[in-house]
Coordinates of C-alpha atoms in Angstrom, one line a residue:
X47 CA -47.7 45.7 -21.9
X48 CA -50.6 45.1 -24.5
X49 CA -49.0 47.7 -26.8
X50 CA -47.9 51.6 -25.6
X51 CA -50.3 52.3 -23.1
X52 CA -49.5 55.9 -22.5
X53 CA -50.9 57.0 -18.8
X54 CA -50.7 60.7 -16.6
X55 CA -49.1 61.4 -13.7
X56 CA -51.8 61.4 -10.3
X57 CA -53.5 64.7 -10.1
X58 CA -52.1 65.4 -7.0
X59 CA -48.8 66.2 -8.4
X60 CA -50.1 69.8 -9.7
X61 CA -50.7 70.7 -5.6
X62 CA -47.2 69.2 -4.9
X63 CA -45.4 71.3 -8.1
X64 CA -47.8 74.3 -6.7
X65 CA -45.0 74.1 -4.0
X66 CA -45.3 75.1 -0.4
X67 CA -45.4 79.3 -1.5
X68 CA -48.6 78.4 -2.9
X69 CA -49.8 77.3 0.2
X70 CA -48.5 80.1 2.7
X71 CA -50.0 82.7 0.3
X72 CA -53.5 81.1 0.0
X73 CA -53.5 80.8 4.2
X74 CA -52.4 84.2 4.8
X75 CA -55.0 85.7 2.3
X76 CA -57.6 83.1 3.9
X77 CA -56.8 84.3 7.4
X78 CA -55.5 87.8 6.5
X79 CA -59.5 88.3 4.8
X80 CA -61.3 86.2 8.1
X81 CA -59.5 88.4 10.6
X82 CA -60.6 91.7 9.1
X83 CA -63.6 91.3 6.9
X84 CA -65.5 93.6 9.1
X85 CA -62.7 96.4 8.1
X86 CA -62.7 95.1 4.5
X87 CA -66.8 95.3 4.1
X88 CA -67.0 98.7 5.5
X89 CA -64.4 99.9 3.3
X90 CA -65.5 98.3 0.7
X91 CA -69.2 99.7 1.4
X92 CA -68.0 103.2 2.0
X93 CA -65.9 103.3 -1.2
X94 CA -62.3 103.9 0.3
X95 CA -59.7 104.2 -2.0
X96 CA -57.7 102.7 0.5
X97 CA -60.5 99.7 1.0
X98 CA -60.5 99.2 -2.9
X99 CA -56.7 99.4 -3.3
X100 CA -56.6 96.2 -0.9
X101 CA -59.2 94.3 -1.6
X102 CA -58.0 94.6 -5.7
X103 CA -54.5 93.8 -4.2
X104 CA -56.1 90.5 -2.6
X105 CA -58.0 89.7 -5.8
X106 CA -54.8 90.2 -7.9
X107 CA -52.9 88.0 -5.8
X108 CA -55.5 85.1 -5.9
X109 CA -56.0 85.8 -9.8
X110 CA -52.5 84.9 -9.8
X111 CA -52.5 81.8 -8.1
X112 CA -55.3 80.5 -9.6
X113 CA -53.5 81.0 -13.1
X114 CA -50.5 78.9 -12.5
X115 CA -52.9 76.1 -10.8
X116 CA -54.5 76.3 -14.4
X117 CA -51.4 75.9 -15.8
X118 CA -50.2 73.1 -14.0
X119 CA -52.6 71.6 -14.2
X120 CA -52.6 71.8 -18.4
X121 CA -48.8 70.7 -17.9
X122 CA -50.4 67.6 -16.2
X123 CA -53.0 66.9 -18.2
X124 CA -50.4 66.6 -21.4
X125 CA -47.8 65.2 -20.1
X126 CA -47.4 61.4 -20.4
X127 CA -45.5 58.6 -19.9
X128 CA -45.3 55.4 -21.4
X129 CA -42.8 52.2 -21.8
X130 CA -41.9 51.3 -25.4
X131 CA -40.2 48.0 -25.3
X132 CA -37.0 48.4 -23.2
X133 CA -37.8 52.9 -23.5
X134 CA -39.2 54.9 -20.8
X135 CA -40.7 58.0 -22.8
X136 CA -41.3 61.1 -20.7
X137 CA -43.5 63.6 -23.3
X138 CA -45.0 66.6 -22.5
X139 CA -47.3 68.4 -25.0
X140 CA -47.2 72.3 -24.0
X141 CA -45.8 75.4 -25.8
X142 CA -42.5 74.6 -24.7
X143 CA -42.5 70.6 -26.1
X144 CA -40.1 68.2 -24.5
X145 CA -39.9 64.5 -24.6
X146 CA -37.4 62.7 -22.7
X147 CA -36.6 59.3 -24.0
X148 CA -34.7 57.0 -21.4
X149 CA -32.8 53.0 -22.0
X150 CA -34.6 51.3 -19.5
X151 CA -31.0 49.1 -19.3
X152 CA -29.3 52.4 -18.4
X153 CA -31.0 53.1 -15.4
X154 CA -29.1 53.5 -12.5
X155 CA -31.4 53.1 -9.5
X156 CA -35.2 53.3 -8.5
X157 CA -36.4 54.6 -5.7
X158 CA -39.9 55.4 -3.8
X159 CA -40.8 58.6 -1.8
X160 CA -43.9 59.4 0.4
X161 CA -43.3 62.7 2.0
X162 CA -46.6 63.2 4.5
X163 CA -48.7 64.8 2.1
X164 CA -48.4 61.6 -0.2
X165 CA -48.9 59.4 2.9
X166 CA -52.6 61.3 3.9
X167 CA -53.9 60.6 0.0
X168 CA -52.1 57.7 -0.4
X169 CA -49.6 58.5 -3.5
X170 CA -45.9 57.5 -3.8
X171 CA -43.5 59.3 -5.8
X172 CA -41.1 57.3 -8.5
X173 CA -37.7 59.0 -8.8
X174 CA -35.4 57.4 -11.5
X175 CA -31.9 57.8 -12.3
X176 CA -30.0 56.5 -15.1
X177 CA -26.1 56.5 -16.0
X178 CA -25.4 59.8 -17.3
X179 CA -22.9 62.3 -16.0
X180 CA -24.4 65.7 -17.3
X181 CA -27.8 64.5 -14.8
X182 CA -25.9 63.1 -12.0
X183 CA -26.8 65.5 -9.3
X184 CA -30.9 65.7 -10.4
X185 CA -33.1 63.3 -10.5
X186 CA -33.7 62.3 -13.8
X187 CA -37.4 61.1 -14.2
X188 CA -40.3 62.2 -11.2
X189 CA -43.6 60.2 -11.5
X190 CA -46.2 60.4 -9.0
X191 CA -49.3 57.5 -8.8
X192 CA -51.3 55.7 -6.4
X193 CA -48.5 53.8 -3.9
X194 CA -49.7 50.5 -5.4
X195 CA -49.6 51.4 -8.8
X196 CA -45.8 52.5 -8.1
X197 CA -44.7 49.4 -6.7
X198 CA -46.1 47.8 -9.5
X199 CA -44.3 49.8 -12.0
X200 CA -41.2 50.0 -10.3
X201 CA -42.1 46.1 -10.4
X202 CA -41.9 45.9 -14.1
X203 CA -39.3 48.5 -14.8
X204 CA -37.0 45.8 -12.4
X205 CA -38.6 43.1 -14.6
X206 CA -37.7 44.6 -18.0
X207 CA -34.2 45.4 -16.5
X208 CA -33.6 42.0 -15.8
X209 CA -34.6 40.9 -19.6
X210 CA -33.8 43.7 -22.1
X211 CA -33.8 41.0 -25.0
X212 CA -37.3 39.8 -24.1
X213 CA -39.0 43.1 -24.3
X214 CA -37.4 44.5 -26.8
X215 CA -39.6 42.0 -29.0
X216 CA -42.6 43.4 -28.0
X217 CA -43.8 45.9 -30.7
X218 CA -46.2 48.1 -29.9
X219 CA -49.8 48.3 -32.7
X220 CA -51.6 50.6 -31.0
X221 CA -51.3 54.0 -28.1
X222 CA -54.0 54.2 -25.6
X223 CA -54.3 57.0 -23.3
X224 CA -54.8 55.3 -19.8
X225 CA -55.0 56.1 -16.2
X226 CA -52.5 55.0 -14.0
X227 CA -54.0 52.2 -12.3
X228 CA -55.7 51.0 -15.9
X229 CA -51.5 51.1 -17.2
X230 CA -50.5 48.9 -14.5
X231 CA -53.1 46.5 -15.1
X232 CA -51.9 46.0 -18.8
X233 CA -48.3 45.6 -17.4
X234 CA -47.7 41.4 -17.7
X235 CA -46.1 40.9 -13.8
X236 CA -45.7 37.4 -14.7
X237 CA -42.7 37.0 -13.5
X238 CA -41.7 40.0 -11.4
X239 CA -39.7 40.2 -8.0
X240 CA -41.3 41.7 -5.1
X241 CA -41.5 45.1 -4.4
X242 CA -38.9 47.2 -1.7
X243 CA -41.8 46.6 1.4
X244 CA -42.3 42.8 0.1
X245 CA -38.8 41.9 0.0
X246 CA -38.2 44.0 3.1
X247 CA -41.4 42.9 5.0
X248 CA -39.3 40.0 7.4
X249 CA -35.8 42.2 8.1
X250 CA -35.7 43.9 11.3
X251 CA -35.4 47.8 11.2
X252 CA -32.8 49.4 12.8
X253 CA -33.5 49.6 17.0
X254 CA -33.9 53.0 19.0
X255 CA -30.4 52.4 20.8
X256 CA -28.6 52.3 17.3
X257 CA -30.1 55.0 15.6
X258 CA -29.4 56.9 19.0
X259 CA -25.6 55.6 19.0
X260 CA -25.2 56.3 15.0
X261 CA -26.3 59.5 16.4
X262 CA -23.9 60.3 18.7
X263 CA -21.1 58.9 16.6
X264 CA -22.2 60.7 13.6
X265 CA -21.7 64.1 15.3
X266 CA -18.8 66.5 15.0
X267 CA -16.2 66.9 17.1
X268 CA -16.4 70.5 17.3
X269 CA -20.3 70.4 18.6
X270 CA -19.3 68.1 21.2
X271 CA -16.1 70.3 22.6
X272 CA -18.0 73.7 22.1
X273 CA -21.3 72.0 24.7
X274 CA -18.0 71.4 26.8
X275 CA -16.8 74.8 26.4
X276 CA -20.0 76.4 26.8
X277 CA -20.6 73.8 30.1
X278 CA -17.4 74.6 31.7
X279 CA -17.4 78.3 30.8
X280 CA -21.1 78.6 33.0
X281 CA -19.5 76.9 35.8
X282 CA -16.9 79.1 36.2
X283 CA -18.5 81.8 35.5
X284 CA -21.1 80.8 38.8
X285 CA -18.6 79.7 40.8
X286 CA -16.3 83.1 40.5
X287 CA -19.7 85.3 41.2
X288 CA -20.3 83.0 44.3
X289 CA -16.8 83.8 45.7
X290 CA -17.1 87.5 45.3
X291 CA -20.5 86.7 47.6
X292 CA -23.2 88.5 44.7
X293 CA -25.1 85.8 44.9
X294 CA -28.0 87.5 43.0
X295 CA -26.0 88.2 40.5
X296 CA -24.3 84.2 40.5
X297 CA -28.1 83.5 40.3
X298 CA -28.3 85.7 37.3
X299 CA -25.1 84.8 35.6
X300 CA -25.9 81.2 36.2
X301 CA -29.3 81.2 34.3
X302 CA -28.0 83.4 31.4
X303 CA -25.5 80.6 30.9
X304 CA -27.9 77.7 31.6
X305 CA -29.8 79.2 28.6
X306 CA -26.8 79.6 26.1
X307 CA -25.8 75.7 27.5
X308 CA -29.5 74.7 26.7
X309 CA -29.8 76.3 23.5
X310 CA -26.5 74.6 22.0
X311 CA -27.5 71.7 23.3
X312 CA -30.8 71.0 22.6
X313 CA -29.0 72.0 19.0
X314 CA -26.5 69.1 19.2
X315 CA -29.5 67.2 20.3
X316 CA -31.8 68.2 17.0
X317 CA -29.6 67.1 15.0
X318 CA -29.2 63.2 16.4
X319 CA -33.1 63.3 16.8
X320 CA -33.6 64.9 12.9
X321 CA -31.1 62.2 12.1
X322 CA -33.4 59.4 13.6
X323 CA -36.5 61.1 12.0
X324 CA -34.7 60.7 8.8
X325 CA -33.2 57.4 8.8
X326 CA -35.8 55.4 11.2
X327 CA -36.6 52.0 11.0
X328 CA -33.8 51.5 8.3
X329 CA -33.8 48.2 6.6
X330 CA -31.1 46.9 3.9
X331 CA -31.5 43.6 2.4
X332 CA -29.9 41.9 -0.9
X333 CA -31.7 39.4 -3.3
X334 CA -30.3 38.2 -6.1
X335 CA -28.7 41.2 -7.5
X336 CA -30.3 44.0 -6.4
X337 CA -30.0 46.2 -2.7
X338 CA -33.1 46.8 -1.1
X339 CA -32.9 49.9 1.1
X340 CA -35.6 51.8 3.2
X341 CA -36.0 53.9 5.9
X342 CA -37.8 57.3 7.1
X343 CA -40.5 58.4 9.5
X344 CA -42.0 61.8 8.1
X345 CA -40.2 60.8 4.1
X346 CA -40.3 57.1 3.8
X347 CA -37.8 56.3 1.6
X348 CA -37.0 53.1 -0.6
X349 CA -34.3 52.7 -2.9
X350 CA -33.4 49.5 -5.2
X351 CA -30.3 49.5 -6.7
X352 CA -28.9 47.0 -8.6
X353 CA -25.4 45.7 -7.4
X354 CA -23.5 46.6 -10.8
X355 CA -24.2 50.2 -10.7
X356 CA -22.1 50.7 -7.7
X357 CA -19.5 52.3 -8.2
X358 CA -17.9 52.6 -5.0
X359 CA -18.1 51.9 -1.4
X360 CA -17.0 54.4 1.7
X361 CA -16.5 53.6 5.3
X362 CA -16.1 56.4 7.5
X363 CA -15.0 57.0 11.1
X364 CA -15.3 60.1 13.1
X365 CA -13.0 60.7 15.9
X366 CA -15.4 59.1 18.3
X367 CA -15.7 56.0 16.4
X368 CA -12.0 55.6 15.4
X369 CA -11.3 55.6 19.1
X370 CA -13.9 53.1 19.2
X371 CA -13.4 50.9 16.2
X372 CA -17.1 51.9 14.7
X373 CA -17.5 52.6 11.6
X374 CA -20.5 53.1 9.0
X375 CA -20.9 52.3 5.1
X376 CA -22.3 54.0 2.2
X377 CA -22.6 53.2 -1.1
X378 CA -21.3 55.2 -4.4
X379 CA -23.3 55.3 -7.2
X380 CA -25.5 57.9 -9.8
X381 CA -28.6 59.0 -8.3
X382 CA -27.9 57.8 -4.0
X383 CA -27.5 61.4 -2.2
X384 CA -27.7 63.7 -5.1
X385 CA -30.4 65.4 -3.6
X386 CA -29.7 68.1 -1.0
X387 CA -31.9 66.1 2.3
X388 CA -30.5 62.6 0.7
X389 CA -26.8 63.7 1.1
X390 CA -26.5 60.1 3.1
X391 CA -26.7 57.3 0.5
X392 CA -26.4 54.8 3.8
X393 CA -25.8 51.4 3.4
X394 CA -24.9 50.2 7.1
X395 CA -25.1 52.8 9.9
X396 CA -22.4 52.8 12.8
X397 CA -20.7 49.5 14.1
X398 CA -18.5 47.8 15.3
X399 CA -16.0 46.9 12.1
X400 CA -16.1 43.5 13.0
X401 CA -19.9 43.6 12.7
X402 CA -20.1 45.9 9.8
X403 CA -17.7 43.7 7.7
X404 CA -19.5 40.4 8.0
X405 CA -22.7 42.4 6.8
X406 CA -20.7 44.1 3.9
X407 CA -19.6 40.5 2.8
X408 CA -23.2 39.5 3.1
X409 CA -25.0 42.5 0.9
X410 CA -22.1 42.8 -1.1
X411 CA -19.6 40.3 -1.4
X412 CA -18.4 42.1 -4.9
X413 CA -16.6 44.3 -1.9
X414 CA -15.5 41.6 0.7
X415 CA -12.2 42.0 2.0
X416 CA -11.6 45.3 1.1
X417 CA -11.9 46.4 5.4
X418 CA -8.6 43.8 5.5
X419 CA -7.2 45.8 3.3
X420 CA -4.0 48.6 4.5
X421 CA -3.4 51.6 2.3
X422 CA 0.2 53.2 2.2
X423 CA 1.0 56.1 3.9
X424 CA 2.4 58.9 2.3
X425 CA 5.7 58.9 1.6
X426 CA 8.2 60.6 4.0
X427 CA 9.6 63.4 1.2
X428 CA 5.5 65.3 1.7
X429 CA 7.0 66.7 4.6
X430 CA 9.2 69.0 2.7
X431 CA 6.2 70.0 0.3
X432 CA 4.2 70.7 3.8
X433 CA 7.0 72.1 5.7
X434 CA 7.7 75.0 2.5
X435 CA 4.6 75.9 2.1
X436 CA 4.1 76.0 6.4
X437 CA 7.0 78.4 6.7
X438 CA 5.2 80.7 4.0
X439 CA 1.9 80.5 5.8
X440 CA 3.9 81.5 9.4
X441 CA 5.2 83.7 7.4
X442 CA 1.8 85.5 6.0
X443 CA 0.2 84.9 9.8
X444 CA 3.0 86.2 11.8
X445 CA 3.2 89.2 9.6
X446 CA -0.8 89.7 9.7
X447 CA -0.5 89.2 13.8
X448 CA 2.4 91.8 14.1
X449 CA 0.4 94.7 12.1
X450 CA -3.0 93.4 14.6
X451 CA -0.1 94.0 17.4
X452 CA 0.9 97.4 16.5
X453 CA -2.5 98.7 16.0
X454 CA -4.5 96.9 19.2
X455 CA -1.4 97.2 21.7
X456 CA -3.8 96.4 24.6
X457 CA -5.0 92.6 22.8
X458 CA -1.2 92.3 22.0
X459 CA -1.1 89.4 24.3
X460 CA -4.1 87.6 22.8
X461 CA -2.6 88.1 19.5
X462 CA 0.2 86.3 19.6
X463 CA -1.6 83.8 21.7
X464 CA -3.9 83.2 19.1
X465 CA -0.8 82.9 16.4
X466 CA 0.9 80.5 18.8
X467 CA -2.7 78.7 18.5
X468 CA -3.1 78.9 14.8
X469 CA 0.9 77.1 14.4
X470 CA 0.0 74.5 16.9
X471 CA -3.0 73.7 15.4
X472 CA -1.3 74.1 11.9
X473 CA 1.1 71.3 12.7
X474 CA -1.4 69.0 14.8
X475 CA -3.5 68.7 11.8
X476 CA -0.7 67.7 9.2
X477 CA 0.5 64.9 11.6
X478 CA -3.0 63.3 11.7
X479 CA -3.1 64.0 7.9
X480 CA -0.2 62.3 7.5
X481 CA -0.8 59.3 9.7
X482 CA -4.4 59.0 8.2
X483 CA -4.2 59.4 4.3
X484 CA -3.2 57.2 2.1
X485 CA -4.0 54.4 -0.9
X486 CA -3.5 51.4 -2.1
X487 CA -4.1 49.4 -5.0
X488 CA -6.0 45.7 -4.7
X489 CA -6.3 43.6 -7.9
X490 CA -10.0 45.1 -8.6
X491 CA -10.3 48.2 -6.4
X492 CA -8.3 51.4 -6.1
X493 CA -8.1 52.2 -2.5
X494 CA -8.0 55.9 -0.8
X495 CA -7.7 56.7 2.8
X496 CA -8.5 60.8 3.9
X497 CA -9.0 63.0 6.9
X498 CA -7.5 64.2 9.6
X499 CA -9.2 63.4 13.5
X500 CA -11.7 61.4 11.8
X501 CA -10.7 59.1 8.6
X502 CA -12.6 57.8 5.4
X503 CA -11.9 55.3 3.6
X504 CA -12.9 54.6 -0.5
X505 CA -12.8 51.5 -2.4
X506 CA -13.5 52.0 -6.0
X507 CA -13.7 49.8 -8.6
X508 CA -11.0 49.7 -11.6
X509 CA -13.8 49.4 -14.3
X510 CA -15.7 52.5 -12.9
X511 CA -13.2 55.3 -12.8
X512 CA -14.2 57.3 -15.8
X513 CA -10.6 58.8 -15.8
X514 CA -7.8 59.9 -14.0
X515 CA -5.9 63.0 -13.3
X516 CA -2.6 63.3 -12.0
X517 CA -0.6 66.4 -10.8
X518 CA 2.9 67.5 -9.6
X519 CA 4.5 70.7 -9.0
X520 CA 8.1 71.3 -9.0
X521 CA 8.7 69.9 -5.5
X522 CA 6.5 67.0 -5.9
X523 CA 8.6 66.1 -9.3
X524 CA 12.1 66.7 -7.6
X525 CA 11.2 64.1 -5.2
X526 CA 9.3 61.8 -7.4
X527 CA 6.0 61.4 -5.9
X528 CA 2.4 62.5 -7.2
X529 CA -1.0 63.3 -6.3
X530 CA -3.9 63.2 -8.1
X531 CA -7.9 62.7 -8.4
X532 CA -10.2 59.8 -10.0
X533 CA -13.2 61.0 -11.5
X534 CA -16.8 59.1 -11.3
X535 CA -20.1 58.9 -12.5
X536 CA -21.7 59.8 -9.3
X537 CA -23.4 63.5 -8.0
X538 CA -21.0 66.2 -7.3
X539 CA -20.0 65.6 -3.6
X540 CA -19.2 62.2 -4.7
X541 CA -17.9 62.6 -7.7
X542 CA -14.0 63.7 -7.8
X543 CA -12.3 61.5 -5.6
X544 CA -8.9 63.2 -4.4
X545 CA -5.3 60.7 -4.2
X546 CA -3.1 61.6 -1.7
X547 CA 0.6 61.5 -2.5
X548 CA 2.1 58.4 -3.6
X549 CA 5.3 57.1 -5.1
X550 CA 5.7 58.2 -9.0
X551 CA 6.6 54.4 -9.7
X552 CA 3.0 53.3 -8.3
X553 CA 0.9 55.8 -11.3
X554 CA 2.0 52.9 -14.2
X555 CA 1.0 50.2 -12.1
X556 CA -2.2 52.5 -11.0
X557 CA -2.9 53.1 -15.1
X558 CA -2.3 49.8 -15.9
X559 CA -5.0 48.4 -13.6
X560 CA -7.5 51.0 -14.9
X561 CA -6.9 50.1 -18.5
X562 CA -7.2 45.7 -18.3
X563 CA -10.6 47.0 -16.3
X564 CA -11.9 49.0 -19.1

């Protein structure tokens, strides 16, 4: 830049911070007044109390509105940002003053947003995340301009990234207040990388048939067995009333249950398609250093995230695509899926592993061979831990189903049925626990296997576990083995990683990995 050049956010951000209350209220007092302004004129005219009462009610509630669009729109109009060497300054000047100063080397990720609002008047949204723990599962800076004013200053923020030394020499002489488009043109672009859509521009999106199989694999077991349940449950139901010969009421019986079936599976079907809405056309690309990621339909996304701000990488596998050998990838790191609709920080969608693994060792050979990789298992002695603490929970269960018994005589039977159940499935989910967890320890990643039907698998890097926790209760320290969990700078679904049990003689050789990676 030629000096600070301070500029505003784009207007349109005061309708977008209005939020979408402001926007049901004004349409139902618009329509509420069109529908009855006969009613609300004659009452008006005749001097109702009732007619006053509601059209002062109506004016109150617009007064209000138009109030906090006033202040908004004085939060906008003194709130700034500018770039002061290798400094992101965020400054508002209100009653309540805040200024939010950011290390442009510190940022963890950028990343564009266009919701459909922004797509009609043509603005992008800028959300920024840096490397700090106490913001890890908010965004930490929000700027809104014109989309090609953003990709140009997500241009130059990647630019000043890439040489800290360089712009920390620039020194600022004079602050101009500046529009957005008037900022970027001061911004020097000489030698800038090209923006998410640029770089992506040649890479194929993802096709209709894999978004639709991601789909399918990416849904849970239990939706597909209770469409089954629900399937077989109508058929029987039809075919029993047929035998007695009612066939009205087979007719009857038949379409009540066609409608449940429907209605839970055009559910299991919403959510493949709202997964395809989300994710569509999804592009991944790596140049140089960085990952380029986008995708979206409704809310196009784009993320770029430089490679050494990863922290970890998961593969996971539901049932379906264990039995298969699919898999998909995501990637670990401060600021991917710490919002609540971007819970998915995807980096490949499901695939065969074969597949999956050559494009992991393309986008990020940092993480090549870890797919080769086998974790542990358990030791054998966790079966004693399990098997105590099973024979307590029978215990508790049994006695709960006897008291259920005694009281509902006649359900006796499906009582203990449904104890028998809860055991069975008790002791069906610690073997697939046990055959599924696990970890293992590479010479630069800690690895950890988890789940139960479906299985995930974590390798994280040694020199970005921020520390380590290890537990054992008196069982666990009788037969020397531990568990414990590794802590990361990520959001808070991502960041405490649980370790399964493990030999006590593998936690030196886990701590002394940790430490030479500090």
């Amino acid at each position: 830049m030629d000096g600070n050049v301070r500029f505003r956010n784009h207007i349109s951000i005061v309708a977008e911070r209005m939020g979408k209350g402001f926007w049901v209220v004004l349409a139902l007092l618009v329509g509420g007044s069109l529908q009855n302004l006969n009613e609300v004129m004659e009452l008006t005219e005749m001097g109702r109390k009732a007619g006053s009462g509601a059209l002062l009610g109506m004016l109150g509630a617009l007064l209000l509105l138009i109030l906090l669009a006033v202040w908004q729109m004085i939060i906008w109009a003194r709130t700034y940002i500018s770039i002061d060497g290798t400094t992101l300054v965020i400054e508002r000047n209100t009653l309540n003053r805040k200024k939010n100063t950011i290390g442009i080397g510190n940022i963890s990720n950028v990343n564009t947003e266009q919701n459909l609002f922004e797509m009609l008047i043509g603005t992008c949204k800028i959300k920024i995340d840096t490397n700090s723990l106490s913001t890890a599962d908010s965004t930490d800076v929000k700027i809104v301009l014109k989309k090609k004013e953003a990709e140009e200053f997500c241009r130059y923020i990647a630019q000043i990234m890439e040489d800290p030394a360089g712009r920390n020499a620039q020194k600022s002489r004079e602050t101009t207040a500046v529009s957005g488009e008037q900022a970027v043109e001061r911004m020097d672009l000489t030698e800038v990388h090209g923006s998410v859509e640029e770089v992506l521009r040649d890479e194929t999106g993802a096709a209709l048939g894999a978004m639709l199989i991601h789909g399918f694999y990416q849904a849970s077991l239990m939706s597909v067995l209770v469409v089954v349940v629900c399937i077989a449950g109508a058929v029987m139901t039809a075919v029993e009333s047929l035998g007695q010969g009612n066939i009205g009421k087979s007719l009857a019986e038949l379409l009540i249950g066609g409608v449940v079936v429907a209605f839970v599976f055009l559910s299991a079907i919403w959510d493949i398609i709202k997964g395809f809405i989300q994710y569509y056309d999804f592009k991944v690309r790596r140049r140089d250093d960085k990952l380029y990621i986008s995708y979206g339909l409704l809310k196009k996304i784009s993320y770029t995230v430089p490679v050494d701000k990863i922290n970890a990488l998961k593969l996971t596998q539901s049932f379906q695509g264990r039995l298969t050998g699919r898999c998909m990838a995501e990637i670990i790191n401060v600021g991917m899926g710490d919002n609540q609709e971007e819970k998915k920080s995807f980096l490949l969608l499901y695939d065969k592993k074969e597949k999956n693994e050559e494009r992991i060792e393309e986008l990020l050979p940092e993480f090549s061979g870890v797919m080769r990789q086998e974790t542990e298992r358990q030791p054998g002695t966790v079966w004693g831990i399990w098997l105590i603490w099973g024979v307590i929970w029978i215990l508790l269960t049994a006695g709960g189903a006897g008291v259920a018994g005694l009281i509902w005589e006649e359900y006796r039977i499906w009582i203990i049925a449904a104890e028998i159940l809860i055991i069975a499935v008790t002791g069906i989910a610690l073997v697939c626990r046990y055959r599924t967890a696990g970890l293992g320890i590479g010479e630069e990643f800690l690895l950890i296997s988890q789940g139960y039907m479906g299985r995930r698998f974590l390798a994280i890097r040694f020199g970005k576990i921020q520390y380590l926790q290890l537990k054992q209760n008196f069982l666990a320290k009788r037969w020397r083995i531990q568990k414990g969990t590794v802590h990361l700078l990520a959001s808070a679904s991502d960041r405490d990683q649980k370790i399964p049990y493990f030999r006590e003689t593998v936690s030196e050789q886990l701590k002394t990995y940790i430490l030479e990676h500090e």
